[in-house]
Structure formats: structure tokens, C-alpha cells
Short mmCIF file of C-alpha atoms in Angstrom, two decimals:
data_model
loop_
_atom_site.label_atom_id
_atom_site.label_comp_id
_atom_site.label_asym_id
_atom_site.label_seq_id
_atom_site.Cartn_x
_atom_site.Cartn_y
_atom_site.Cartn_z
CA VAL A 266 -92.04 16.38 218.45
CA TYR A 267 -94.26 13.59 219.78
CA PHE A 268 -97.11 14.52 217.43
CA LEU A 269 -94.70 14.07 214.50
CA ALA A 270 -93.64 10.55 215.54
CA GLU A 271 -95.92 8.69 213.10
CA SER A 272 -94.94 10.91 210.16
CA PHE A 273 -91.29 10.60 211.13
CA TYR A 274 -91.57 6.79 211.22
CA GLN A 275 -93.19 6.71 207.78
CA LEU A 276 -90.46 8.96 206.37
CA VAL A 277 -87.69 6.77 207.77
CA SER A 278 -89.46 3.57 206.64
CA LEU A 279 -89.31 4.82 203.05
CA LEU A 280 -85.55 4.41 203.22
CA GLY A 281 -86.13 0.65 203.59
CA GLY A 282 -84.34 -2.10 205.42
CA ASP A 283 -85.07 -4.24 208.43
CA ILE A 284 -86.12 -2.83 211.80
CA SER A 285 -82.54 -2.33 213.02
CA ARG A 286 -81.71 -0.31 209.87
CA ILE A 287 -84.89 1.77 210.34
CA ILE A 288 -83.92 2.50 213.97
CA ALA A 289 -80.39 3.48 212.95
CA ASN A 290 -81.69 5.76 210.18
CA ALA A 291 -84.24 7.33 212.54
CA HIS A 292 -81.60 7.97 215.16
CA THR A 293 -79.21 9.54 212.65
CA LEU A 294 -81.90 11.67 211.01
CA PHE A 295 -83.30 12.84 214.37
CA ASN A 296 -79.85 13.92 215.58
CA PHE A 297 -79.05 15.62 212.30
CA VAL A 298 -82.31 17.60 212.24
CA GLY A 299 -81.88 18.49 215.92
CA ALA A 300 -78.37 19.78 215.25
CA LEU A 301 -79.62 21.87 212.32
CA ILE A 302 -82.43 23.38 214.39
CA PHE A 303 -80.23 24.27 217.36
CA TYR A 304 -77.09 25.33 215.47
CA PRO A 305 -78.09 29.02 215.18
CA PHE A 306 -78.63 29.18 218.96
CA ILE A 307 -75.28 27.70 220.09
CA GLU A 308 -73.64 31.06 220.78
CA LYS A 309 -76.66 32.41 222.67
CA GLY A 310 -76.90 29.18 224.64
CA ALA A 311 -73.22 29.33 225.58
CA LYS A 312 -73.58 32.95 226.74
CA PHE A 313 -76.65 32.02 228.76
CA LEU A 314 -74.80 29.16 230.48
CA GLU A 315 -71.70 31.27 231.16
CA LYS A 316 -73.88 33.99 232.66
CA ASN A 317 -75.96 31.68 234.86
CA ILE A 318 -73.43 29.03 235.88
CA LYS A 319 -70.60 30.78 237.63
CA PRO A 320 -67.46 28.86 238.63
CA ARG A 321 -66.79 28.64 242.34
CA LYS A 322 -64.15 30.95 243.78
CA ALA A 323 -61.73 28.04 244.25
CA GLU A 324 -62.16 27.05 240.59
CA LYS A 325 -61.36 30.60 239.47
CA GLU A 326 -58.23 30.74 241.59
CA PHE A 327 -56.82 27.36 240.58
CA GLY A 328 -56.13 26.08 237.11
CA PRO A 329 -53.35 24.94 234.81
CA LYS A 330 -50.25 27.12 234.97
CA TYR A 331 -48.02 25.74 232.27
CA ILE A 332 -50.20 24.59 229.38
CA ASP A 333 -50.89 27.16 226.69
CA LYS A 334 -53.38 26.47 223.91
CA SER A 335 -51.40 28.64 221.50
CA THR A 336 -48.47 26.18 221.50
CA ILE A 337 -50.63 23.19 220.54
CA LEU A 338 -49.25 23.30 216.99
CA SER A 339 -45.71 22.83 218.26
CA PRO A 340 -45.77 19.24 219.57
CA VAL A 341 -42.43 19.31 221.38
CA ILE A 342 -43.27 22.48 223.30
CA ALA A 343 -46.84 21.35 223.97
CA LEU A 344 -45.66 17.99 225.31
CA SER A 345 -43.09 19.67 227.56
CA GLU A 346 -45.78 22.01 228.92
CA ALA A 347 -48.08 19.07 229.63
CA THR A 348 -45.19 17.27 231.34
CA ARG A 349 -44.55 20.29 233.55
CA GLU A 350 -48.22 20.46 234.48
CA ALA A 351 -48.19 16.72 235.23
CA GLY A 352 -45.20 17.33 237.54
CA ARG A 353 -47.22 19.96 239.36
CA MET A 354 -50.08 17.50 239.60
CA SER A 355 -47.77 14.83 241.04
CA ASP A 356 -46.55 17.29 243.70
CA ILE A 357 -50.16 17.77 244.79
CA VAL A 358 -50.73 13.99 244.95
CA ILE A 359 -47.53 13.48 247.00
CA SER A 360 -48.65 16.18 249.45
CA MET A 361 -52.01 14.42 249.72
CA ILE A 362 -50.31 11.12 250.55
CA ARG A 363 -48.11 12.75 253.20
CA ASP A 364 -51.04 14.55 254.76
CA SER A 365 -53.20 11.42 254.72
CA LEU A 366 -50.54 9.74 256.86
CA LYS A 367 -50.68 12.72 259.24
CA ALA A 368 -54.45 12.24 259.38
CA PHE A 369 -53.85 8.76 260.80
CA ASP A 370 -51.75 10.25 263.57
CA ASP A 371 -53.97 13.20 264.46
CA GLU A 372 -57.63 13.77 263.64
CA ASP A 373 -57.51 17.16 261.97
CA LEU A 374 -60.74 18.04 260.14
CA ASP A 375 -59.10 20.99 258.37
CA LEU A 376 -56.39 18.68 257.04
CA ILE A 377 -59.02 16.25 255.74
CA LYS A 378 -60.91 19.12 254.09
CA SER A 379 -57.64 20.27 252.52
CA ILE A 380 -57.04 16.77 251.14
CA ASN A 381 -60.53 16.78 249.60
CA GLU A 382 -59.88 20.19 248.00
CA ARG A 383 -56.56 19.02 246.59
CA ASP A 384 -58.29 15.96 245.13
CA ASN A 385 -60.65 18.33 243.30
CA ARG A 386 -57.62 20.25 242.01
CA VAL A 387 -56.02 17.03 240.78
CA ASP A 388 -59.28 16.13 239.02
CA LEU A 389 -59.31 19.54 237.33
CA LEU A 390 -55.67 19.28 236.23
CA GLN A 391 -56.17 15.74 234.94
CA ARG A 392 -59.15 16.85 232.88
CA GLU A 393 -57.30 19.91 231.49
CA ILE A 394 -54.07 18.06 230.69
CA LYS A 395 -55.92 15.18 229.06
CA THR A 396 -58.00 17.54 226.90
CA TYR A 397 -54.87 19.47 225.93
CA LEU A 398 -53.02 16.30 224.97
CA ILE A 399 -55.96 14.91 223.00
CA GLU A 400 -56.15 18.16 221.01
CA MET A 401 -52.42 17.87 220.41
CA VAL A 402 -52.64 14.30 219.08
CA SER A 403 -54.33 15.48 215.90
CA GLU A 404 -51.23 17.59 215.20
CA ASP A 405 -48.61 15.42 216.86
CA PRO A 406 -46.21 12.88 215.36
CA LEU A 407 -45.25 11.85 218.94
CA VAL A 408 -48.44 9.85 219.56
CA ASP A 409 -46.81 7.25 221.82
CA LYS A 410 -45.42 9.90 224.16
CA VAL A 411 -48.83 11.57 224.28
CA ARG A 412 -50.49 8.26 225.18
CA TYR A 413 -47.93 7.76 227.94
CA ALA A 414 -48.56 11.26 229.30
CA ILE A 415 -52.35 10.70 229.29
CA SER A 416 -51.87 7.40 231.09
CA TYR A 417 -49.57 9.06 233.63
CA VAL A 418 -51.98 11.85 234.55
CA THR A 419 -54.85 9.35 234.74
CA ASP A 420 -52.81 7.23 237.17
CA LEU A 421 -52.02 10.32 239.27
CA GLU A 422 -55.71 11.19 239.44
CA THR A 423 -56.51 7.62 240.50
CA ALA A 424 -53.87 7.82 243.26
CA ALA A 425 -55.43 11.06 244.48
CA ASP A 426 -58.85 9.40 244.57
CA VAL A 427 -57.44 6.50 246.61
CA VAL A 428 -56.01 8.96 249.13
CA ASP A 429 -59.19 11.03 249.23
CA ARG A 430 -61.61 8.13 249.48
CA SER A 431 -59.75 5.27 251.14
CA LEU A 432 -56.90 6.55 253.30
CA VAL A 433 -58.83 9.49 254.73
CA ASP A 434 -61.80 7.22 255.54
CA MET A 435 -59.49 4.75 257.26
CA ALA A 436 -57.94 7.58 259.29
CA ARG A 437 -61.41 8.70 260.37
CA LYS A 438 -62.29 5.15 261.44
CA LYS A 439 -59.03 4.83 263.37
CA HIS A 440 -59.81 7.99 265.34
CA HIS A 441 -63.48 7.14 265.78
CA LEU A 442 -62.63 3.72 267.20
CA LYS A 443 -59.71 5.20 269.21
CA LEU A 444 -57.25 2.65 267.82
CA GLN A 445 -53.45 2.92 268.05
CA PHE A 446 -50.89 1.55 265.64
CA SER A 447 -47.87 -0.36 266.84
CA ASN A 448 -44.42 0.74 265.63
CA GLU A 449 -44.51 -2.13 263.15
CA GLY A 450 -47.93 -1.00 261.94
CA TRP A 451 -46.71 2.56 261.41
CA SER A 452 -43.71 1.38 259.41
CA GLU A 453 -46.04 -0.56 257.11
#
């Protein structure tokens, strides 16, 4: 579209206004025209991406168990499903915390890899639960509870990241430097 830039500028300038208004109009018009041009190809593009970008085996095997898109119109049921999925997510985070403490005691590369994989699962669940709850908000009179649930799963995902990035790295350093904790250090 570069060769059309001058014509496009003249067209947008006809709408008038200062330079910031012209830029805003150009941006809006460009996006609108782009959406119109590509709209007929959305389905073909989605099929192309689904065909060429395959999910990894682990992604196929793991996903939300309790949330069901068909119950989104029933806020009470949808919120209870999201809560159940958040409970499952919290179980994964707790297991990560426990195993990160084991990693301080014994350098187990398989355990560290497992913690990293569980962090990816927590990320996936957080994304799915959050999307589900956001879709529900448009239909839900329980907005405050939905906000709380979104905040809760975001905090769980942050805790999983802390375990995956900080605690596991500290455990690696402890083993690399061959350090030992005192009994008081372990209790902390």
C-alpha cells in the first residue's frame, strides 16, 4: 500500500482538523479498510493456522477439566466451574512449592523439569480461566465475584512463576556452590 500513501493522506486530509486529528482518522480508516479486505479470508486463515501450527503433545493432554463454555449463560454454575478449576490450579502451585523445597535438598534435574512443566500448565489454566470469566462478565450480575476469581488465578500464576524462576534458580545455585543450610535456615 506504500504507493497509495500520498493519495491516502489527501483523502484523510479532506476530513479536516489538525495533524493529530488527521493521524487519528488515518489510523481508523486504515484499520477499517484492512478489516474489510481481510474479513472474507478469516475462516481460510484460521484453517491454515490450525493445520500448520500443531499444539505440542503436552498441550493436547493437559487442559481445563471443569469449565464448560456451554454453561457461560448460567453465572452461578459458570462461577462454580471456574472456582473448581482454580482449586485444581492451586493444587498444582502447592505441589510446585513443595517440590521446589525438595530441589534445595537434592539436585534432581527431572524434578526441576517437572516444576517448569507445571508452571506452563498453571499459565495455561490461568489464561483459560481468565478468558472464561471475562466472557461470563458480559452475562453475569456477579461482577465482583468474577473480579475476585480473576485476581485469585492471576495471583496463583504469579506464585507459580516465583517458584519456577526464583526458588528453582536458588536451589541450583545452592547445589552448584555446594552450600548447606543450618537447621535454622531450613526452618525459615
